[in-house]
CSV table of C-alpha atoms (C1' of nucleotides) in Angstrom, one decimal:
chain,number,residue,atom,x,y,z
A,1,MET,CA,68.9,61.1,18.1
A,2,SER,CA,72.6,61.7,17.4
A,3,GLY,CA,74.5,59.1,15.4
A,4,GLU,CA,77.0,58.2,18.2
A,5,ASP,CA,74.3,57.8,20.8
A,6,ARG,CA,72.2,55.6,18.6
A,7,ARG,CA,75.2,53.4,17.8
A,8,LYS,CA,75.8,52.8,21.5
A,9,GLN,CA,72.2,52.2,22.2
A,10,ILE,CA,72.0,49.6,19.5
A,11,VAL,CA,75.1,47.8,20.7
A,12,ASP,CA,73.8,47.8,24.3
A,13,LYS,CA,70.4,46.4,23.2
A,14,ALA,CA,72.2,43.8,21.1
A,15,ILE,CA,74.0,42.7,24.2
A,16,ASP,CA,70.7,42.4,26.1
A,17,VAL,CA,69.2,40.4,23.3
A,18,ILE,CA,72.2,38.1,22.9
A,19,LEU,CA,72.4,37.4,26.6
A,20,GLN,CA,68.7,36.6,26.7
A,21,LYS,CA,68.3,34.5,23.5
A,22,GLY,CA,71.8,33.2,22.9
A,23,LEU,CA,74.3,34.3,20.3
A,24,ALA,CA,73.1,31.9,17.6
A,25,GLN,CA,69.4,32.6,18.1
A,26,ALA,CA,69.6,36.3,18.3
A,27,ALA,CA,68.4,38.1,15.1
A,28,THR,CA,68.5,41.6,13.8
A,29,ARG,CA,64.7,41.8,14.2
A,30,ASP,CA,65.0,41.1,17.9
A,31,VAL,CA,67.2,44.1,18.3
A,32,THR,CA,65.2,46.5,16.2
A,33,ARG,CA,61.9,45.3,17.7
A,34,ALA,CA,63.2,45.7,21.2
A,35,LEU,CA,64.4,49.2,20.3
A,36,GLY,CA,61.2,50.0,18.4
A,37,VAL,CA,63.0,51.1,15.3
A,38,GLY,CA,62.9,50.1,11.7
A,39,SER,CA,65.1,47.3,10.4
A,40,GLY,CA,66.9,49.7,8.1
A,41,LEU,CA,68.2,51.8,10.9
A,42,LEU,CA,70.4,48.9,12.2
A,43,HIS,CA,72.0,48.6,8.8
A,44,HIS,CA,72.5,52.3,8.6
A,45,TYR,CA,74.9,52.1,11.5
A,46,PHE,CA,76.2,48.5,11.0
A,47,PRO,CA,77.0,47.1,7.6
A,48,SER,CA,76.0,43.7,8.7
A,49,TRP,CA,74.7,41.7,11.7
A,50,ALA,CA,78.0,40.0,11.9
A,51,GLU,CA,79.7,43.3,12.7
A,52,LEU,CA,77.1,44.4,15.2
A,53,ARG,CA,77.3,41.0,16.9
A,54,ALA,CA,81.1,41.2,17.0
A,55,ASP,CA,81.0,44.7,18.5
A,56,ALA,CA,78.4,43.5,21.1
A,57,VAL,CA,80.5,40.5,22.1
A,58,ARG,CA,83.6,42.6,22.3
A,59,LEU,CA,81.9,45.2,24.6
A,60,ALA,CA,80.4,42.5,26.8
A,61,ALA,CA,83.7,40.7,27.2
A,62,THR,CA,85.5,43.9,27.9
A,63,ARG,CA,83.0,44.9,30.6
A,64,GLU,CA,83.4,41.5,32.2
A,65,ILE,CA,87.1,41.5,32.5
A,66,GLU,CA,87.1,45.1,33.7
A,67,GLU,CA,84.7,44.0,36.4
A,68,VAL,CA,87.0,41.3,37.5
A,69,LYS,CA,90.0,43.6,37.4
A,70,ALA,CA,88.2,46.0,39.7
A,71,LEU,CA,87.3,43.1,42.0
A,72,VAL,CA,91.0,42.0,42.5
A,73,ASP,CA,92.6,45.4,42.5
A,74,GLY,CA,95.0,45.8,45.4
A,75,VAL,CA,94.1,42.4,46.8
A,76,PRO,CA,96.8,40.0,47.8
A,77,ALA,CA,97.4,37.6,44.9
A,78,MET,CA,96.2,34.4,46.5
A,79,GLU,CA,92.9,35.9,47.6
A,80,ALA,CA,92.6,37.6,44.2
A,81,LEU,CA,92.9,34.3,42.5
A,82,GLU,CA,90.3,32.8,44.8
A,83,ARG,CA,88.0,35.7,44.1
A,84,VAL,CA,88.3,35.2,40.4
A,85,ALA,CA,87.5,31.5,40.9
A,86,ASP,CA,84.4,32.4,42.9
A,87,TRP,CA,83.3,35.1,40.5
A,88,VAL,CA,83.7,32.9,37.5
A,89,VAL,CA,81.4,30.3,38.9
A,90,ASP,CA,78.9,32.5,40.7
A,91,ASP,CA,77.4,33.9,37.5
A,92,GLU,CA,73.7,33.2,38.3
A,93,ASP,CA,71.9,31.6,35.4
A,94,MET,CA,75.3,31.3,33.7
A,95,ARG,CA,74.2,34.0,31.3
A,96,HIS,CA,77.7,35.3,30.7
A,97,TRP,CA,79.2,31.8,30.3
A,98,ARG,CA,76.5,31.0,27.8
A,99,LEU,CA,77.5,34.0,25.8
A,100,TRP,CA,81.2,33.3,26.2
A,101,LEU,CA,80.9,29.7,25.1
A,102,ASN,CA,78.5,30.5,22.3
A,103,ALA,CA,80.9,33.1,21.0
A,104,LEU,CA,83.8,30.6,21.2
A,105,ASP,CA,81.8,28.2,19.1
A,106,GLU,CA,80.6,30.7,16.6
A,107,ALA,CA,84.1,32.0,16.2
A,108,HIS,CA,84.9,28.9,14.1
A,109,ARG,CA,82.6,30.3,11.4
A,110,ASP,CA,83.0,34.1,11.9
A,111,ASP,CA,86.4,35.7,11.5
A,112,LEU,CA,85.3,38.9,13.2
A,113,LEU,CA,84.3,37.0,16.3
A,114,ALA,CA,87.5,34.9,16.1
A,115,ASP,CA,89.5,38.2,16.4
A,116,VAL,CA,87.3,39.3,19.3
A,117,MET,CA,87.6,36.1,21.2
A,118,THR,CA,91.4,35.8,20.6
A,119,ALA,CA,91.8,39.2,22.2
A,120,ALA,CA,89.5,38.4,25.0
A,121,MET,CA,91.3,35.1,25.8
A,122,LEU,CA,94.6,36.9,25.8
A,123,ASP,CA,93.2,39.4,28.3
A,124,TRP,CA,92.1,36.7,30.6
A,125,HIS,CA,95.4,34.9,30.3
A,126,ARG,CA,97.3,38.0,31.0
A,127,LEU,CA,95.2,38.7,34.1
A,128,ILE,CA,95.7,35.3,35.6
A,129,ALA,CA,99.3,35.1,34.7
A,130,GLY,CA,99.9,38.5,36.3
A,131,LEU,CA,98.3,37.3,39.5
A,132,LEU,CA,100.4,34.2,39.5
A,133,VAL,CA,103.6,36.2,39.0
A,134,LYS,CA,102.5,38.5,41.8
A,135,LEU,CA,101.8,35.5,44.0
A,136,GLY,CA,105.4,34.3,43.4
A,137,GLU,CA,106.8,37.7,44.2
A,138,GLU,CA,104.8,37.9,47.5
A,139,ARG,CA,106.1,34.5,48.4
A,140,GLY,CA,109.6,35.2,47.2
A,141,ALA,CA,109.6,32.2,44.9
A,142,THR,CA,110.5,31.7,41.3
A,143,THR,CA,107.6,32.0,38.9
A,144,SER,CA,109.0,30.4,35.8
A,145,ASN,CA,105.8,28.7,34.7
A,146,ALA,CA,103.2,31.3,35.4
A,147,ASP,CA,102.2,31.4,31.7
A,148,ASP,CA,101.6,27.7,31.5
A,149,ALA,CA,99.7,27.7,34.7
A,150,ALA,CA,97.5,30.5,33.5
A,151,TRP,CA,96.7,28.7,30.3
A,152,ARG,CA,95.7,25.7,32.3
A,153,LEU,CA,93.5,27.7,34.7
A,154,THR,CA,91.7,29.6,31.9
A,155,ALA,CA,91.2,26.4,29.9
A,156,LEU,CA,89.9,24.7,33.0
A,157,MET,CA,87.4,27.4,33.6
A,158,ASP,CA,86.2,27.1,30.0
A,159,GLY,CA,86.0,23.4,30.2
A,160,LEU,CA,84.2,23.3,33.5
A,161,ALA,CA,81.7,25.9,32.4
A,162,SER,CA,80.8,24.1,29.2
A,163,THR,CA,80.3,20.9,31.2
A,164,MET,CA,78.2,22.7,33.7
A,165,LEU,CA,76.0,24.2,31.0
A,166,VAL,CA,74.9,21.0,29.6
A,167,LYS,CA,71.5,20.2,31.0
A,168,GLY,CA,71.5,17.1,33.1
A,169,SER,CA,75.2,17.1,33.5
A,170,ALA,CA,76.6,16.1,36.9
A,171,MET,CA,78.7,19.1,37.2
A,172,THR,CA,77.4,21.7,39.6
A,173,ALA,CA,78.7,25.2,40.5
A,174,ARG,CA,79.7,23.9,43.9
A,175,THR,CA,81.8,21.1,42.4
A,176,ALA,CA,83.3,23.4,39.7
A,177,ARG,CA,84.4,25.9,42.4
A,178,MET,CA,86.0,23.2,44.4
A,179,LEU,CA,87.8,21.8,41.4
A,180,LEU,CA,89.1,25.2,40.4
A,181,LYS,CA,90.4,25.9,43.9
A,182,GLN,CA,92.1,22.5,44.0
A,183,GLN,CA,93.8,23.4,40.7
A,184,LEU,CA,94.9,26.6,42.2
A,185,ARG,CA,96.5,24.7,45.1
A,186,LEU,CA,98.1,22.3,42.6
A,187,GLU,CA,99.6,25.1,40.6
A,188,CYS,CA,100.8,27.0,43.6
A,189,GLY,CA,102.2,24.0,45.4
A,190,GLN,CA,104.4,23.3,42.5
A,191,GLN,CA,105.4,26.9,42.1
A,192,ALA,CA,106.3,27.6,45.7
B,1,MET,CA,67.2,-1.5,0.3
B,2,SER,CA,66.1,-2.9,3.7
B,3,GLY,CA,64.9,-0.5,6.3
B,4,GLU,CA,67.6,-1.3,8.8
B,5,ASP,CA,70.4,-0.9,6.3
B,6,ARG,CA,69.0,2.4,5.0
B,7,ARG,CA,68.8,3.7,8.6
B,8,LYS,CA,72.4,3.0,9.2
B,9,GLN,CA,73.4,4.4,5.9
B,10,ILE,CA,71.6,7.6,6.6
B,11,VAL,CA,73.2,8.0,10.1
B,12,ASP,CA,76.7,7.3,8.6
B,13,LYS,CA,76.3,9.9,5.9
B,14,ALA,CA,74.9,12.3,8.5
B,15,ILE,CA,78.2,11.9,10.5
B,16,ASP,CA,80.2,12.6,7.3
B,17,VAL,CA,78.2,15.7,6.5
B,18,ILE,CA,78.3,17.0,10.1
B,19,LEU,CA,82.1,16.4,10.4
B,20,GLN,CA,82.6,18.3,7.1
B,21,LYS,CA,80.2,21.3,7.5
B,22,GLY,CA,79.8,21.5,11.2
B,23,LEU,CA,76.9,20.6,13.3
B,24,ALA,CA,75.1,24.0,13.1
B,25,GLN,CA,75.6,24.3,9.3
B,26,ALA,CA,74.6,20.8,8.3
B,27,ALA,CA,71.1,20.5,6.9
B,28,THR,CA,68.8,17.6,6.0
B,29,ARG,CA,69.3,18.5,2.3
B,30,ASP,CA,73.1,18.0,2.6
B,31,VAL,CA,72.5,14.4,3.8
B,32,THR,CA,69.8,13.5,1.3
B,33,ARG,CA,71.8,15.1,-1.6
B,34,ALA,CA,75.0,13.3,-0.6
B,35,LEU,CA,73.0,10.1,-0.5
B,36,GLY,CA,71.1,10.8,-3.8
B,37,VAL,CA,67.7,10.2,-2.2
B,38,GLY,CA,64.6,12.3,-1.8
B,39,SER,CA,64.1,14.5,1.2
B,40,GLY,CA,61.0,12.5,2.3
B,41,LEU,CA,63.1,9.4,2.8
B,42,LEU,CA,65.0,11.0,5.6
B,43,HIS,CA,61.8,11.8,7.4
B,44,HIS,CA,60.5,8.3,6.8
B,45,TYR,CA,63.2,7.0,9.0
B,46,PHE,CA,63.7,9.9,11.4
B,47,PRO,CA,60.9,11.9,12.7
B,48,SER,CA,63.0,15.1,12.7
B,49,TRP,CA,66.4,16.4,11.9
B,50,ALA,CA,67.0,16.8,15.6
B,51,GLU,CA,66.7,13.1,16.2
B,52,LEU,CA,68.9,12.1,13.3
B,53,ARG,CA,71.5,14.6,14.3
B,54,ALA,CA,71.4,13.3,17.9
B,55,ASP,CA,71.8,9.7,16.7
B,56,ALA,CA,74.7,10.8,14.5
B,57,VAL,CA,76.5,12.5,17.3
B,58,ARG,CA,75.9,9.6,19.7
B,59,LEU,CA,77.4,7.2,17.2
B,60,ALA,CA,80.4,9.4,16.5
B,61,ALA,CA,81.1,9.9,20.1
B,62,THR,CA,80.7,6.2,20.9
B,63,ARG,CA,83.2,5.3,18.1
B,64,GLU,CA,85.7,7.8,19.4
B,65,ILE,CA,85.7,6.5,22.9
B,66,GLU,CA,85.8,2.9,21.7
B,67,GLU,CA,88.8,3.8,19.6
B,68,VAL,CA,90.6,5.3,22.6
B,69,LYS,CA,89.7,2.3,24.8
B,70,ALA,CA,91.2,0.0,22.3
B,71,LEU,CA,94.3,2.2,22.3
B,72,VAL,CA,94.9,1.9,26.0
B,73,ASP,CA,93.8,-1.6,26.5
B,74,GLY,CA,96.3,-3.6,28.6
B,75,VAL,CA,98.8,-0.7,28.6
B,76,PRO,CA,100.3,0.4,32.0
B,77,ALA,CA,98.2,3.3,33.4
B,78,MET,CA,100.8,6.0,33.1
B,79,GLU,CA,101.5,5.3,29.5
B,80,ALA,CA,97.8,4.9,28.8
B,81,LEU,CA,97.1,8.4,30.2
B,82,GLU,CA,99.9,9.8,28.0
B,83,ARG,CA,98.5,8.0,25.0
B,84,VAL,CA,95.1,9.5,25.7
B,85,ALA,CA,96.7,13.0,25.9
B,86,ASP,CA,98.5,12.5,22.6
B,87,TRP,CA,95.4,11.1,20.9
B,88,VAL,CA,93.2,13.9,22.1
B,89,VAL,CA,95.5,16.5,20.5
B,90,ASP,CA,96.7,14.7,17.4
B,91,ASP,CA,93.3,14.9,15.7
B,92,GLU,CA,94.4,16.3,12.4
B,93,ASP,CA,92.3,19.2,11.2
B,94,MET,CA,90.6,19.0,14.6
B,95,ARG,CA,87.5,17.6,12.9
B,96,HIS,CA,86.4,15.5,15.9
B,97,TRP,CA,87.0,18.3,18.3
B,98,ARG,CA,85.0,20.6,16.2
B,99,LEU,CA,82.1,18.2,16.3
B,100,TRP,CA,82.5,17.7,20.0
B,101,LEU,CA,82.5,21.4,20.9
B,102,ASN,CA,79.7,22.2,18.4
B,103,ALA,CA,77.6,19.5,20.0
B,104,LEU,CA,78.4,20.8,23.5
B,105,ASP,CA,77.3,24.2,22.4
B,106,GLU,CA,74.1,23.0,20.6
B,107,ALA,CA,73.2,20.9,23.6
B,108,HIS,CA,72.1,24.1,25.3
B,109,ARG,CA,69.2,24.3,22.8
B,110,ASP,CA,68.6,20.7,22.1
B,111,ASP,CA,67.5,18.3,24.9
B,112,LEU,CA,68.2,15.2,22.8
B,113,LEU,CA,71.8,16.4,22.2
B,114,ALA,CA,72.1,17.3,25.9
B,115,ASP,CA,71.3,13.7,26.8
B,116,VAL,CA,73.8,12.4,24.3
B,117,MET,CA,76.6,14.7,25.5
B,118,THR,CA,75.9,14.0,29.2
B,119,ALA,CA,76.4,10.3,28.5
B,120,ALA,CA,79.5,10.9,26.4
B,121,MET,CA,81.0,13.1,29.1
B,122,LEU,CA,80.4,10.5,31.7
B,123,ASP,CA,82.0,7.9,29.5
B,124,TRP,CA,85.1,10.0,29.2
B,125,HIS,CA,85.2,10.7,32.9
B,126,ARG,CA,84.8,7.1,33.7
B,127,LEU,CA,87.7,6.2,31.4
B,128,ILE,CA,90.1,8.7,32.8
B,129,ALA,CA,89.1,8.1,36.4
B,130,GLY,CA,89.6,4.3,35.8
B,131,LEU,CA,93.1,4.9,34.5
B,132,LEU,CA,93.9,7.1,37.5
B,133,VAL,CA,92.7,4.4,39.9
B,134,LYS,CA,94.7,1.8,38.0
B,135,LEU,CA,97.7,4.1,38.3
B,136,GLY,CA,97.3,4.3,42.0
B,137,GLU,CA,97.0,0.6,42.3
B,138,GLU,CA,100.1,0.0,40.2
B,139,ARG,CA,102.0,2.4,42.5
B,140,GLY,CA,100.4,1.0,45.6
B,141,ALA,CA,99.2,4.5,46.6
B,142,THR,CA,95.8,5.8,47.7
B,143,THR,CA,93.5,7.1,45.0
B,144,SER,CA,91.0,9.1,47.0
B,145,ASN,CA,90.7,11.9,44.5
B,146,ALA,CA,90.7,10.1,41.2
B,147,ASP,CA,87.2,11.4,40.4
B,148,ASP,CA,88.2,15.0,40.9
B,149,ALA,CA,91.3,14.6,39.0
B,150,ALA,CA,89.4,13.0,36.1
B,151,TRP,CA,87.0,15.9,36.0
B,152,ARG,CA,89.9,18.4,35.9
B,153,LEU,CA,91.6,16.5,33.1
B,154,THR,CA,88.5,16.1,30.9
B,155,ALA,CA,87.5,19.7,31.4
B,156,LEU,CA,91.1,20.8,30.6
B,157,MET,CA,90.9,18.9,27.4
B,158,ASP,CA,87.7,20.6,26.4
B,159,GLY,CA,89.0,24.0,27.4
B,160,LEU,CA,92.3,23.6,25.6
B,161,ALA,CA,90.6,22.3,22.5
B,162,SER,CA,88.2,25.2,22.3
B,163,THR,CA,91.1,27.6,22.7
B,164,MET,CA,93.0,25.8,20.0
B,165,LEU,CA,90.1,25.9,17.6
B,166,VAL,CA,89.7,29.7,17.6
B,167,LYS,CA,91.5,31.0,14.5
B,168,GLY,CA,94.4,33.2,15.3
B,169,SER,CA,94.6,31.9,18.9
B,170,ALA,CA,98.1,31.4,20.3
B,171,MET,CA,97.3,27.9,21.4
B,172,THR,CA,99.0,25.2,19.3
B,173,ALA,CA,98.6,21.4,19.4
B,174,ARG,CA,102.2,21.2,20.7
B,175,THR,CA,101.5,23.6,23.6
B,176,ALA,CA,98.3,21.9,24.4
B,177,ARG,CA,100.0,18.5,24.6
B,178,MET,CA,102.6,19.9,26.9
B,179,LEU,CA,100.1,21.5,29.1
B,180,LEU,CA,98.1,18.3,29.3
B,181,LYS,CA,101.1,16.3,30.3
B,182,GLN,CA,102.1,18.8,32.9
B,183,GLN,CA,98.7,18.5,34.3
B,184,LEU,CA,99.1,14.7,34.4
B,185,ARG,CA,102.2,15.1,36.4
B,186,LEU,CA,100.6,17.6,38.8
B,187,GLU,CA,97.7,15.2,39.5
B,188,CYS,CA,99.9,12.2,39.8
B,189,GLY,CA,102.5,14.0,42.0
B,190,GLN,CA,99.8,14.8,44.5
B,191,GLN,CA,98.3,11.4,44.2
B,192,ALA,CA,101.5,9.4,44.7
C,1,DC,C1',60.4,80.6,3.3
C,2,DG,C1',63.1,76.8,0.7
C,3,DT,C1',67.0,73.7,0.6
C,4,DT,C1',69.7,70.2,2.4
C,5,DC,C1',70.9,66.0,4.6
C,6,DA,C1',71.4,62.7,8.2
C,7,DA,C1',68.3,59.9,10.6
C,8,DC,C1',64.9,56.8,9.9
C,9,DT,C1',61.0,53.7,7.9
C,10,DG,C1',59.1,49.2,6.6
C,11,DA,C1',57.5,46.6,2.7
C,12,DA,C1',59.8,43.6,-0.2
C,13,DC,C1',63.3,40.2,-1.6
C,14,DA,C1',66.4,36.3,-2.0
C,15,DA,C1',68.1,32.6,0.3
C,16,DG,C1',67.7,29.1,3.3
C,17,DT,C1',65.5,25.9,6.7
C,18,DG,C1',62.6,21.5,8.3
C,19,DC,C1',58.9,19.1,7.1
C,20,DT,C1',54.5,17.3,4.5
C,21,DC,C1',52.0,14.6,1.4
C,22,DA,C1',49.9,12.9,-2.8
C,23,DA,C1',51.7,10.0,-5.9
C,24,DC,C1',54.8,6.4,-7.7
C,25,DT,C1',57.7,1.8,-7.9
C,26,DC,C1',58.0,-2.8,-7.5
C,27,DG,C1',58.9,-7.3,-5.1
C,28,DG,C1',56.1,-10.5,-2.5
C,29,DT,C1',51.5,-12.5,-1.3
C,30,DT,C1',47.0,-14.2,-2.1
D,1,DA,C1',46.1,-11.3,-12.3
D,2,DA,C1',45.1,-8.4,-8.6
D,3,DC,C1',46.6,-6.5,-4.6
D,4,DC,C1',49.3,-4.8,-0.8
D,5,DG,C1',52.5,-2.1,1.6
D,6,DA,C1',57.3,-0.7,2.5
D,7,DG,C1',60.4,2.2,0.2
D,8,DT,C1',60.8,6.3,-2.2
D,9,DT,C1',60.1,10.7,-4.6
D,10,DG,C1',60.2,15.8,-5.0
D,11,DA,C1',57.4,19.8,-5.6
D,12,DG,C1',55.7,22.7,-2.4
D,13,DC,C1',54.5,24.9,2.2
D,14,DA,C1',55.4,27.8,6.2
D,15,DC,C1',58.6,30.0,8.4
D,16,DT,C1',62.9,32.5,9.5
D,17,DT,C1',66.9,34.9,8.3
D,18,DG,C1',69.9,39.3,6.7
D,19,DT,C1',69.7,42.8,3.6
D,20,DT,C1',68.0,46.5,0.3
D,21,DC,C1',66.0,50.7,-1.2
D,22,DA,C1',62.6,54.1,-2.5
D,23,DG,C1',60.8,57.1,0.2
D,24,DT,C1',59.6,60.1,4.6
D,25,DT,C1',60.6,63.0,8.5
D,26,DG,C1',62.4,67.0,10.8
D,27,DA,C1',65.8,70.0,12.6
D,28,DA,C1',69.4,73.3,11.0
D,29,DC,C1',70.8,76.8,7.9
D,30,DG,C1',70.8,80.7,4.5
DNA sequence: CGTTCAACTGAACAAGTGCTCAACTCGGTT
DNA sequence: AACCGAGTTGAGCACTTGTTCAGTTGAACG
């Protein structure tokens, strides 16, 4: 198999493994075994597990935000924001949130991951802020604080998700969705 | 040394170690070495590292919320809420946030920790919701949605903190404090 | 055919983990 | 004096981790 193909295949399988076992529990052996290859092959393409893992998280995060961008493309801003709120909470099994929050946590110890997550967070912020600005334009209102509002919305998503993910927590997807939409109304009310 | 004293000493030292190395990196050996005792002693008092670690996190979380309760005791609700917002962000070195977010993440894999964190989150929610109700009473307004508002505020704190903690992130303590206070105004505006 | 070289193997290694258990200390009890 | 038992030790076990490296394969090329 050609080098480039193998590389992609490894990263893809790493995403699978990480989504299934969690970022902290996933090991090089899980990837190589799932692929049916020797352990050396992984290190032939990636100098270390840290690099492969960072690449995998980067690709997964990129795919997610591209998916959302496609979901809201050409849609009126208010509906787009609500679609994002729905999408964010509707992740069955919370697999992607688990990956996201794992990565956020591991980023404290792994500079490569920190870079990846910084970039991903900025992407999300840019997306939300853009929609808020668009909303202001559609309504012909000023949008002075779209940046702040976007930070609050993205942080709220993270916080709600991490609450939801703790077993036995009182936070359900339904409640989280409601809280998110209320926040949307709070922000837009002030903005209009 | 008596059993009860030794127990407390071990939990206290475990908190130190965990605050310094992070929950995921702290090991039994770190605690026993810091204490200058044999490794068996730890297991004489705690059946497993998971139990000691859960006890340590529970105690640390309890101390924190007691500290905040003392800080806002007898203070008018609005100022109390602002004090909480300040306190939450002023944690130098973010040590306590690091512990909190680590624990939230580990709780996915550790049922003992999940219980601890569920209880701690409810404590925080109760505290904030109580202050919001009090605020409503002071202003003679209805407080129908204090619960929702409290969930949003606590989730926002978590989300902002995890953003802040990622190295290289654009989120500073100053910005986070501002965003939190804006949120306070958003919630209270609607409530009044 | 022989040479070359990237792709690939997998046993072995070093480092780290939580935990066990036979043995020891030593103040208090009989 | 003999004994007991809670407190304590620490070498050692079983296991997991990422990483290495001497070697094998096999297609492409002259």
